[in-house]
């Protein structure tokens, strides 16, 4: 459950949001500059809420009036970043296994789990490649695996299909949907592509400037 | 045919050539003065061995000390906004521009046994004397080496995109883990460059060391001090030791060339 009622403020940008997401996949659609990425960053704990309250996974995590702010590392959220943000000095496999090792899973077990999931997303063949050498599409798939592999309690996906080619788009969408359904958690998908959101989400929030 | 913009003007080439000659000539002159037939005997002489041992040991310790103090300092300068930040940066740079002898005098004022701000206290309470001791050498070298390390690390930290640390945080990595698993690997090129610069500066330190720690053979006499001392009494030994120092530095540069020094652009 994610519940955000308040002002998302990042730098010059400021916007009032009122969003409740249960165990469902909610799409966020809108033009550039409507604060979609800022919304996700605020939920993840990378930007503090300007004012209002944010509840994630049943816990109040951000409430400026109460001087409450839970650090991102304690929120148990999986996130696909718009630019993927894979660690360039790690292999695709180590990137994918990273959230598991952070949750205390032993390195070998983490790599095994991550490896299986990379296979499901069609990037097992690049598992041993450095992330800096991956193509945009491969990098994005690894980023998706990294966001989902640790079974987080909420998932945020910022343009998760932007670098995926048309041929494999359907398959990646299905994989994401399948994994999110299995996790049965709150998920927010930000996209410019309405078709992606229609396919992935149970409902769509449309933001205009 | 090359374009106009890619052509290097002749006067620039001549200037660059003069620069190379200016840098190379002293090294050639040094090599010419080395008595190769007696080199081994000179290098294995007790005083030379002591000087080399002290130099290598103290320069490594000084680099470690500079790293321990310099990394947090560089972090704060690169990532934090605080009152007095410009003052702290100026303070960090000061040993770089200060005449080393003045640095040594300043160290005496801080850690000197009799009149030092802290030195007197250390001596009275713990019986620790930093002046004229190996610790004095290490402190003098760390004092002059620290700015090189801080500058390299601060630049490195500024150039790291914080998005990687943010991603690690969202994935559950706490402060120290983030630093060890994400920041440090990204910082590695700057870290290695900074450490090497600091170490080289520490190895070559002269003025602050002789002023603060003295020039006691077998105790505080480093290789540069030994070279200076021997230049009058035993010039052959001075050139032999100088050659060893050059060889060590060239060896380090050659060892690092591909990874850290200009390798990427070649």
Short mmCIF file of C-alpha atoms in Angstrom, two decimals:
data_model
loop_
_atom_site.label_atom_id
_atom_site.label_comp_id
_atom_site.label_asym_id
_atom_site.label_seq_id
_atom_site.Cartn_x
_atom_site.Cartn_y
_atom_site.Cartn_z
CA UNK A 1 0.00 0.00 0.00
CA UNK A 2 1.34 3.39 -1.00
CA UNK A 3 -0.50 6.51 0.04
CA UNK A 4 0.85 9.93 -0.79
CA UNK A 5 -1.08 13.09 -0.05
CA UNK A 6 1.01 16.19 -0.16
CA UNK A 7 3.44 18.29 -2.10
CA UNK A 8 6.25 16.80 -4.10
CA UNK A 9 8.91 19.47 -4.35
CA UNK A 10 12.23 18.98 -6.13
CA UNK A 11 14.27 22.10 -6.82
CA UNK A 12 12.06 24.57 -8.66
CA UNK A 13 9.36 21.98 -9.25
CA UNK A 14 6.44 21.68 -6.87
CA UNK A 15 3.14 19.86 -7.29
CA UNK A 16 0.33 18.60 -5.13
CA UNK A 17 -0.32 14.85 -5.38
CA UNK A 18 -3.04 12.67 -3.97
CA UNK A 19 -2.38 9.06 -4.76
CA UNK A 20 -3.45 5.80 -3.15
CA UNK A 21 -2.14 2.53 -4.51
CA UNK A 22 -3.23 -0.77 -3.03
CA UNK A 23 -1.92 -4.15 -4.13
CA UNK A 24 -2.30 -3.19 -7.77
CA UNK A 25 -0.34 -1.78 -10.67
CA UNK A 26 -1.09 1.87 -11.22
CA UNK A 27 0.09 3.71 -14.29
CA UNK A 28 1.14 7.33 -14.22
CA UNK A 29 0.77 9.05 -17.55
CA UNK A 30 1.58 12.60 -18.46
CA UNK A 31 3.72 14.98 -20.40
CA UNK A 32 7.27 15.95 -19.47
CA UNK A 33 7.46 18.26 -16.49
CA UNK A 34 4.37 16.95 -14.74
CA UNK A 35 6.46 15.51 -11.92
CA UNK A 36 6.15 11.80 -12.64
CA UNK A 37 9.79 11.01 -11.90
CA UNK A 38 9.81 13.36 -8.91
CA UNK A 39 6.79 11.49 -7.56
CA UNK A 40 8.63 8.16 -7.76
CA UNK A 41 11.82 9.62 -6.27
CA UNK A 42 9.81 11.01 -3.36
CA UNK A 43 8.15 7.66 -2.70
CA UNK A 44 11.54 5.94 -2.87
CA UNK A 45 12.92 8.38 -0.32
CA UNK A 46 15.41 10.09 -2.63
CA UNK A 47 13.65 13.44 -2.19
CA UNK A 48 11.80 14.49 0.93
CA UNK A 49 8.14 15.41 0.69
CA UNK A 50 7.54 19.18 0.66
CA UNK A 51 4.52 18.85 2.91
CA UNK A 52 1.87 16.22 3.62
CA UNK A 53 2.25 12.54 4.42
CA UNK A 54 3.55 9.45 2.69
CA UNK A 55 2.74 5.92 3.79
CA UNK A 56 4.62 3.05 2.18
CA UNK A 57 3.98 -0.59 2.98
CA UNK A 58 1.73 0.37 5.86
CA UNK A 59 4.33 2.55 7.55
CA UNK A 60 4.45 6.34 7.67
CA UNK A 61 7.78 7.09 5.98
CA UNK A 62 7.64 10.82 5.31
CA UNK A 63 5.76 13.49 7.21
CA UNK A 64 7.58 16.83 7.35
CA UNK A 65 5.14 18.27 9.90
CA UNK A 66 6.07 15.43 12.26
CA UNK A 67 9.78 15.68 11.37
CA UNK A 68 9.57 12.11 10.16
CA UNK A 69 11.67 10.81 7.30
CA UNK A 70 12.59 7.17 6.78
CA UNK A 71 15.77 6.69 4.75
CA UNK A 72 15.39 4.97 1.35
CA UNK A 73 17.41 1.94 2.43
CA UNK A 74 14.76 1.14 5.05
CA UNK A 75 11.71 1.41 2.77
CA UNK A 76 12.03 -1.97 1.00
CA UNK A 77 11.17 -0.61 -2.41
CA UNK A 78 12.33 -1.89 -5.79
CA UNK A 79 12.87 0.75 -8.45
CA UNK A 80 13.68 0.85 -12.13
CA UNK A 81 15.37 4.18 -12.78
CA UNK A 82 14.71 6.09 -15.96
CA UNK A 83 18.39 5.87 -16.95
CA UNK A 84 18.68 2.38 -15.39
CA UNK A 85 21.54 3.44 -13.06
CA UNK A 86 23.28 0.07 -13.27
CA UNK A 87 26.63 0.05 -11.50
CA UNK A 88 29.03 0.30 -14.45
CA UNK A 89 31.89 -1.51 -12.73
CA UNK A 90 29.81 -4.60 -11.92
CA UNK A 91 28.68 -7.36 -14.22
CA UNK A 92 25.01 -7.60 -15.16
CA UNK A 93 24.73 -10.56 -12.78
CA UNK A 94 26.27 -8.73 -9.84
CA UNK A 95 24.00 -5.77 -10.50
CA UNK A 96 20.99 -8.04 -10.48
CA UNK A 97 22.14 -9.84 -7.32
CA UNK A 98 22.90 -6.60 -5.45
CA UNK A 99 19.48 -6.10 -3.75
CA UNK A 100 19.51 -9.71 -2.57
CA UNK A 101 22.94 -9.39 -0.98
CA UNK A 102 21.74 -6.19 0.69
CA UNK A 103 18.94 -8.24 2.21
CA UNK A 104 21.42 -10.70 3.65
CA UNK A 105 21.17 -13.43 1.01
CA UNK A 106 24.50 -15.24 0.62
CA UNK A 107 26.43 -14.25 -2.49
CA UNK A 108 26.15 -17.61 -4.30
CA UNK A 109 22.44 -17.97 -3.57
CA UNK A 110 21.84 -14.36 -4.64
CA UNK A 111 23.71 -14.90 -7.89
CA UNK A 112 21.75 -18.09 -8.56
CA UNK A 113 18.40 -16.36 -8.05
CA UNK A 114 19.47 -13.33 -10.07
CA UNK A 115 20.80 -15.56 -12.82
CA UNK A 116 17.47 -17.37 -13.12
CA UNK A 117 15.62 -14.11 -13.39
CA UNK A 118 18.04 -12.69 -15.94
CA UNK A 119 17.27 -15.81 -17.95
CA UNK A 120 13.52 -15.15 -17.71
CA UNK A 121 14.08 -11.66 -19.05
CA UNK A 122 16.24 -12.92 -21.89
CA UNK A 123 19.55 -11.46 -20.76
CA UNK A 124 21.27 -14.53 -19.30
CA UNK A 125 23.75 -14.37 -22.17
CA UNK A 126 25.14 -11.03 -20.92
CA UNK A 127 25.24 -11.99 -17.23
CA UNK A 128 29.03 -11.87 -17.08
CA UNK A 129 29.34 -8.65 -19.09
CA UNK A 130 30.16 -5.40 -17.35
CA UNK A 131 27.05 -3.24 -17.12
CA UNK A 132 28.89 -0.43 -18.92
CA UNK A 133 29.12 -2.61 -22.04
CA UNK A 134 25.41 -3.51 -22.28
CA UNK A 135 23.11 -2.12 -24.93
CA UNK A 136 20.22 0.11 -23.86
CA UNK A 137 17.70 -2.72 -24.07
CA UNK A 138 19.90 -5.20 -22.20
CA UNK A 139 20.65 -2.62 -19.55
CA UNK A 140 16.96 -1.91 -19.07
CA UNK A 141 16.10 -5.59 -18.67
CA UNK A 142 18.84 -6.00 -16.08
CA UNK A 143 17.48 -2.92 -14.28
CA UNK A 144 14.01 -4.50 -14.24
CA UNK A 145 15.44 -7.73 -12.83
CA UNK A 146 17.30 -5.73 -10.19
CA UNK A 147 14.10 -3.98 -9.12
CA UNK A 148 12.08 -7.17 -8.82
CA UNK A 149 14.53 -9.83 -7.70
CA UNK A 150 14.57 -8.89 -4.02
CA UNK A 151 10.78 -9.31 -3.69
CA UNK A 152 10.31 -5.73 -2.47
CA UNK A 153 7.11 -4.61 -0.79
CA UNK A 154 6.53 -1.93 -3.42
CA UNK A 155 7.83 -1.47 -6.93
CA UNK A 156 8.39 1.78 -8.84
CA UNK A 157 9.10 1.62 -12.54
CA UNK A 158 10.18 4.78 -14.34
CA UNK A 159 9.82 4.31 -18.11
CA UNK A 160 10.69 0.60 -17.80
CA UNK A 161 10.19 -0.18 -21.49
CA UNK A 162 11.66 2.91 -23.13
CA UNK A 163 14.76 1.11 -24.42
CA UNK A 164 13.10 -2.20 -25.31
CA UNK A 165 12.67 -2.81 -29.03
CA UNK A 166 9.23 -3.41 -30.52
CA UNK A 167 9.91 -7.08 -31.19
CA UNK A 168 10.49 -8.03 -27.59
CA UNK A 169 8.26 -5.39 -26.00
CA UNK A 170 5.30 -7.70 -25.62
CA UNK A 171 7.38 -10.40 -23.96
CA UNK A 172 9.04 -7.98 -21.49
CA UNK A 173 5.67 -6.44 -20.63
CA UNK A 174 4.32 -9.90 -19.92
CA UNK A 175 7.31 -10.77 -17.76
CA UNK A 176 6.92 -7.58 -15.73
CA UNK A 177 3.21 -8.15 -15.32
CA UNK A 178 3.73 -11.77 -14.31
CA UNK A 179 6.31 -10.88 -11.68
CA UNK A 180 4.28 -8.01 -10.26
CA UNK A 181 1.18 -10.22 -10.07
CA UNK A 182 3.21 -12.85 -8.25
CA UNK A 183 4.63 -10.30 -5.81
CA UNK A 184 1.14 -8.86 -5.25
CA UNK A 185 2.49 -5.50 -4.09
CA UNK A 186 1.82 -1.86 -4.83
CA UNK A 187 3.44 -0.93 -8.11
CA UNK A 188 3.58 2.38 -9.94
CA UNK A 189 4.60 2.51 -13.58
CA UNK A 190 5.51 5.82 -15.17
CA UNK A 191 5.46 5.89 -18.94
CA UNK A 192 5.01 8.08 -21.97
CA UNK A 193 3.61 5.12 -23.82
CA UNK A 194 -0.09 4.71 -23.21
CA UNK A 195 -0.09 1.22 -24.75
CA UNK A 196 2.49 0.04 -22.21
CA UNK A 197 0.40 1.36 -19.36
CA UNK A 198 -2.82 -0.12 -20.76
CA UNK A 199 -1.13 -3.48 -20.93
CA UNK A 200 0.55 -3.38 -17.54
CA UNK A 201 -1.75 -1.44 -15.25
CA UNK A 202 -5.10 -1.96 -13.59
CA UNK A 203 -5.72 1.78 -13.65
CA UNK A 204 -4.02 4.89 -14.94
CA UNK A 205 -3.58 8.30 -13.35
CA UNK A 206 -3.33 11.02 -15.94
CA UNK A 207 -1.38 14.14 -14.99
CA UNK A 208 -1.42 17.34 -16.95
CA UNK A 209 0.61 20.47 -16.35
CA UNK B 1 44.94 16.48 -45.51
CA UNK B 2 44.34 17.54 -41.93
CA UNK B 3 41.95 20.37 -41.11
CA UNK B 4 43.21 23.74 -39.91
CA UNK B 5 41.85 23.13 -36.41
CA UNK B 6 43.79 19.87 -36.05
CA UNK B 7 47.11 21.38 -37.12
CA UNK B 8 49.44 22.24 -34.28
CA UNK B 9 51.24 25.55 -34.89
CA UNK B 10 55.00 25.31 -35.18
CA UNK B 11 55.67 27.60 -32.21
CA UNK B 12 53.58 25.30 -30.01
CA UNK B 13 55.57 22.28 -31.13
CA UNK B 14 58.85 24.08 -30.46
CA UNK B 15 57.60 25.15 -27.03
CA UNK B 16 56.57 21.58 -26.24
CA UNK B 17 59.95 20.27 -27.39
CA UNK B 18 61.75 22.77 -25.18
CA UNK B 19 59.55 21.63 -22.30
CA UNK B 20 60.54 18.02 -22.87
CA UNK B 21 64.23 18.95 -23.04
CA UNK B 22 63.91 21.03 -19.89
CA UNK B 23 62.45 18.05 -18.02
CA UNK B 24 64.70 15.39 -19.50
CA UNK B 25 68.06 17.15 -19.27
CA UNK B 26 68.45 16.94 -15.47
CA UNK B 27 67.60 13.24 -15.56
CA UNK B 28 70.16 12.66 -18.31
CA UNK B 29 72.68 14.72 -16.33
CA UNK B 30 71.99 12.62 -13.25
CA UNK B 31 72.39 9.36 -15.13
CA UNK B 32 75.67 10.59 -16.60
CA UNK B 33 77.06 11.25 -13.14
CA UNK B 34 76.15 7.85 -11.73
CA UNK B 35 79.23 5.69 -11.22
CA UNK B 36 77.76 2.46 -12.53
CA UNK B 37 80.73 0.30 -11.51
CA UNK B 38 80.32 1.19 -7.83
CA UNK B 39 76.56 1.64 -7.85
CA UNK B 40 75.72 -1.56 -6.01
CA UNK B 41 78.29 -0.89 -3.30
CA UNK B 42 76.98 2.64 -2.79
CA UNK B 43 73.36 1.56 -2.66
CA UNK B 44 74.01 -1.24 -0.18
CA UNK B 45 76.04 1.00 2.11
CA UNK B 46 74.54 1.10 5.63
CA UNK B 47 73.63 4.82 5.62
CA UNK B 48 72.07 4.58 2.16
CA UNK B 49 70.10 1.48 3.09
CA UNK B 50 68.90 3.16 6.29
CA UNK B 51 67.85 6.27 4.38
CA UNK B 52 65.96 4.23 1.80
CA UNK B 53 64.31 2.10 4.48
CA UNK B 54 63.19 5.17 6.45
CA UNK B 55 62.05 6.94 3.30
CA UNK B 56 59.94 4.06 2.04
CA UNK B 57 58.49 3.24 5.45
CA UNK B 58 57.74 6.86 6.39
CA UNK B 59 56.31 7.76 2.99
CA UNK B 60 53.93 4.79 3.06
CA UNK B 61 52.86 5.58 6.64
CA UNK B 62 52.46 9.26 5.76
CA UNK B 63 50.30 8.34 2.78
CA UNK B 64 48.12 6.13 4.95
CA UNK B 65 47.79 8.94 7.51
CA UNK B 66 46.98 11.41 4.74
CA UNK B 67 44.37 9.01 3.39
CA UNK B 68 42.73 8.50 6.78
CA UNK B 69 42.47 12.26 7.28
CA UNK B 70 42.09 13.26 3.65
CA UNK B 71 39.22 11.07 2.56
CA UNK B 72 36.67 12.44 5.06
CA UNK B 73 37.95 15.94 4.39
CA UNK B 74 37.59 15.52 0.63
CA UNK B 75 34.12 14.05 1.13
CA UNK B 76 32.95 17.04 3.17
CA UNK B 77 34.46 19.52 0.71
CA UNK B 78 32.90 17.78 -2.28
CA UNK B 79 29.51 16.85 -0.90
CA UNK B 80 28.62 19.17 1.97
CA UNK B 81 27.63 22.78 2.22
CA UNK B 82 28.85 24.25 5.49
CA UNK B 83 29.97 27.55 6.91
CA UNK B 84 33.69 28.04 6.48
CA UNK B 85 33.99 25.63 3.57
CA UNK B 86 36.13 28.05 1.58
CA UNK B 87 38.34 28.58 4.60
CA UNK B 88 38.79 24.83 5.06
CA UNK B 89 39.69 24.43 1.38
CA UNK B 90 42.26 27.23 1.64
CA UNK B 91 43.66 25.55 4.74
CA UNK B 92 43.93 22.25 2.90
CA UNK B 93 45.81 23.91 0.04
CA UNK B 94 48.13 25.85 2.30
CA UNK B 95 50.81 23.14 2.77
CA UNK B 96 50.98 22.90 -1.01
CA UNK B 97 52.00 26.52 -1.49
CA UNK B 98 53.82 27.04 1.79
CA UNK B 99 57.64 26.82 1.64
CA UNK B 100 58.29 23.37 3.16
CA UNK B 101 60.70 24.80 5.72
CA UNK B 102 57.96 27.12 6.93
CA UNK B 103 55.72 24.05 7.14
CA UNK B 104 58.35 22.45 9.35
CA UNK B 105 58.50 25.53 11.57
CA UNK B 106 54.71 25.52 11.82
CA UNK B 107 54.80 21.84 12.78
CA UNK B 108 57.28 22.69 15.53
CA UNK B 109 54.80 25.28 16.78
CA UNK B 110 52.11 22.63 16.94
CA UNK B 111 53.93 19.44 17.91
CA UNK B 112 57.30 20.68 19.20
CA UNK B 113 58.31 19.15 22.52
CA UNK B 114 58.94 22.34 24.43
CA UNK B 115 56.75 25.05 22.90
CA UNK B 116 54.34 23.10 20.70
CA UNK B 117 50.61 23.57 21.24
CA UNK B 118 50.04 19.83 21.37
CA UNK B 119 53.62 18.56 21.52
CA UNK B 120 54.14 19.73 25.10
CA UNK B 121 50.94 18.03 26.25
CA UNK B 122 51.84 14.79 24.46
CA UNK B 123 55.27 14.83 26.08
CA UNK B 124 54.00 15.60 29.59
CA UNK B 125 51.06 13.20 29.58
CA UNK B 126 52.31 10.30 27.50
CA UNK B 127 56.04 10.86 27.13
CA UNK B 128 55.60 11.02 23.35
CA UNK B 129 58.10 13.15 21.48
CA UNK B 130 57.32 13.71 17.81
CA UNK B 131 60.23 15.98 16.93
CA UNK B 132 63.44 14.26 15.90
CA UNK B 133 61.71 10.90 15.70
CA UNK B 134 60.40 8.66 12.94
CA UNK B 135 56.89 9.83 13.83
CA UNK B 136 58.08 13.35 13.18
CA UNK B 137 59.18 12.30 9.69
CA UNK B 138 55.79 10.70 9.06
CA UNK B 139 53.89 13.75 10.30
CA UNK B 140 56.00 16.19 8.27
CA UNK B 141 55.52 14.10 5.15
CA UNK B 142 51.78 13.66 5.74
CA UNK B 143 51.43 17.42 6.26
CA UNK B 144 52.83 18.24 2.83
CA UNK B 145 51.24 15.24 1.07
CA UNK B 146 47.69 15.71 2.35
CA UNK B 147 46.66 18.48 -0.11
CA UNK B 148 47.53 16.34 -3.13
CA UNK B 149 45.34 13.54 -1.86
CA UNK B 150 42.45 15.79 -0.88
CA UNK B 151 42.46 17.58 -4.22
CA UNK B 152 42.45 14.33 -6.19
CA UNK B 153 39.73 12.77 -4.03
CA UNK B 154 37.57 15.87 -3.97
CA UNK B 155 37.71 16.07 -7.76
CA UNK B 156 36.90 12.37 -7.99
CA UNK B 157 33.97 12.61 -5.61
CA UNK B 158 32.56 15.59 -7.49
CA UNK B 159 32.72 13.72 -10.76
CA UNK B 160 30.82 10.69 -9.44
CA UNK B 161 27.17 10.78 -10.41
CA UNK B 162 25.22 10.34 -7.19
CA UNK B 163 22.56 8.37 -9.04
CA UNK B 164 24.53 5.17 -8.36
CA UNK B 165 24.58 5.81 -4.63
CA UNK B 166 20.88 6.65 -4.76
CA UNK B 167 20.14 3.40 -6.57
CA UNK B 168 22.16 1.49 -3.97
CA UNK B 169 20.26 3.22 -1.16
CA UNK B 170 16.90 2.26 -2.64
CA UNK B 171 18.15 -1.32 -2.85
CA UNK B 172 18.83 -1.32 0.87
CA UNK B 173 22.52 -0.40 1.06
CA UNK B 174 23.33 1.56 4.21
CA UNK B 175 25.95 4.33 4.43
CA UNK B 176 29.09 2.25 4.90
CA UNK B 177 27.99 -0.46 2.46
CA UNK B 178 27.17 2.18 -0.13
CA UNK B 179 30.57 3.71 0.31
CA UNK B 180 32.45 0.42 0.14
CA UNK B 181 30.43 -1.25 -2.63
CA UNK B 182 29.55 1.71 -4.85
CA UNK B 183 31.40 4.94 -4.09
CA UNK B 184 34.84 3.40 -3.60
CA UNK B 185 34.90 1.46 -6.90
CA UNK B 186 33.76 4.61 -8.72
CA UNK B 187 36.39 6.64 -6.88
CA UNK B 188 39.19 4.16 -7.55
CA UNK B 189 40.96 6.03 -10.38
CA UNK B 190 41.06 9.27 -8.37
CA UNK B 191 41.99 7.36 -5.24
CA UNK B 192 44.94 5.64 -6.89
CA UNK B 193 46.09 8.86 -8.57
CA UNK B 194 45.76 10.77 -5.28
CA UNK B 195 47.57 8.12 -3.29
CA UNK B 196 50.42 8.00 -5.80
CA UNK B 197 50.76 11.79 -5.89
CA UNK B 198 50.70 11.98 -2.10
CA UNK B 199 53.19 9.15 -1.78
CA UNK B 200 55.54 10.72 -4.33
CA UNK B 201 55.32 14.06 -2.52
CA UNK B 202 56.00 12.33 0.81
CA UNK B 203 58.93 10.40 -0.63
CA UNK B 204 60.52 13.58 -1.94
CA UNK B 205 59.86 15.68 1.16
CA UNK B 206 62.88 17.61 2.41
CA UNK B 207 62.28 21.01 4.01
CA UNK B 208 59.56 20.22 6.54
CA UNK B 209 61.25 16.95 7.47
CA UNK B 210 64.69 18.41 8.17
CA UNK B 211 63.16 21.27 10.16
CA UNK B 212 60.72 19.21 12.21
CA UNK B 213 62.36 15.80 12.45
CA UNK B 214 66.03 16.63 11.89
CA UNK B 215 68.58 14.72 9.85
CA UNK B 216 69.69 11.91 12.14
CA UNK B 217 71.18 8.99 10.26
CA UNK B 218 69.35 5.73 10.94
CA UNK B 219 66.50 7.56 12.70
CA UNK B 220 65.10 10.47 10.74
CA UNK B 221 67.41 10.76 7.76
CA UNK B 222 65.32 10.07 4.68
CA UNK B 223 66.74 9.45 1.22
CA UNK B 224 66.45 13.10 0.06
CA UNK B 225 68.19 14.24 3.25
CA UNK B 226 70.88 11.61 2.75
CA UNK B 227 71.40 12.76 -0.84
CA UNK B 228 71.81 16.34 0.35
CA UNK B 229 74.19 15.30 3.13
CA UNK B 230 76.25 13.04 0.88
CA UNK B 231 76.53 15.54 -1.93
CA UNK B 232 79.58 17.11 -0.26
CA UNK B 233 81.12 14.16 1.54
CA UNK B 234 80.32 11.37 -0.94
CA UNK B 235 79.02 12.65 -4.31
CA UNK B 236 79.11 9.15 -5.84
CA UNK B 237 76.79 7.93 -3.10
CA UNK B 238 74.52 10.93 -3.58
CA UNK B 239 74.16 10.21 -7.29
CA UNK B 240 73.68 6.50 -6.66
CA UNK B 241 70.89 7.16 -4.16
CA UNK B 242 69.33 9.77 -6.45
CA UNK B 243 69.33 7.19 -9.24
CA UNK B 244 67.55 4.69 -6.99
CA UNK B 245 64.88 7.28 -6.13
CA UNK B 246 64.40 8.11 -9.81
CA UNK B 247 64.18 4.40 -10.61
CA UNK B 248 61.54 3.85 -7.91
CA UNK B 249 59.43 6.77 -9.16
CA UNK B 250 59.77 5.78 -12.81
CA UNK B 251 58.89 2.20 -11.87
CA UNK B 252 55.69 3.38 -10.18
CA UNK B 253 54.78 5.61 -13.13
CA UNK B 254 55.40 2.82 -15.62
CA UNK B 255 53.44 0.37 -13.49
CA UNK B 256 50.46 2.71 -13.43
CA UNK B 257 50.68 4.13 -16.92
CA UNK B 258 48.03 2.04 -18.62
CA UNK B 259 45.49 2.14 -15.86
CA UNK B 260 45.69 5.60 -14.46
CA UNK B 261 48.03 7.93 -16.25
CA UNK B 262 46.93 8.86 -19.74
CA UNK B 263 46.32 5.25 -20.74
CA UNK B 264 42.70 5.79 -21.68
CA UNK B 265 43.44 8.43 -24.28
CA UNK B 266 46.15 6.43 -26.05
#
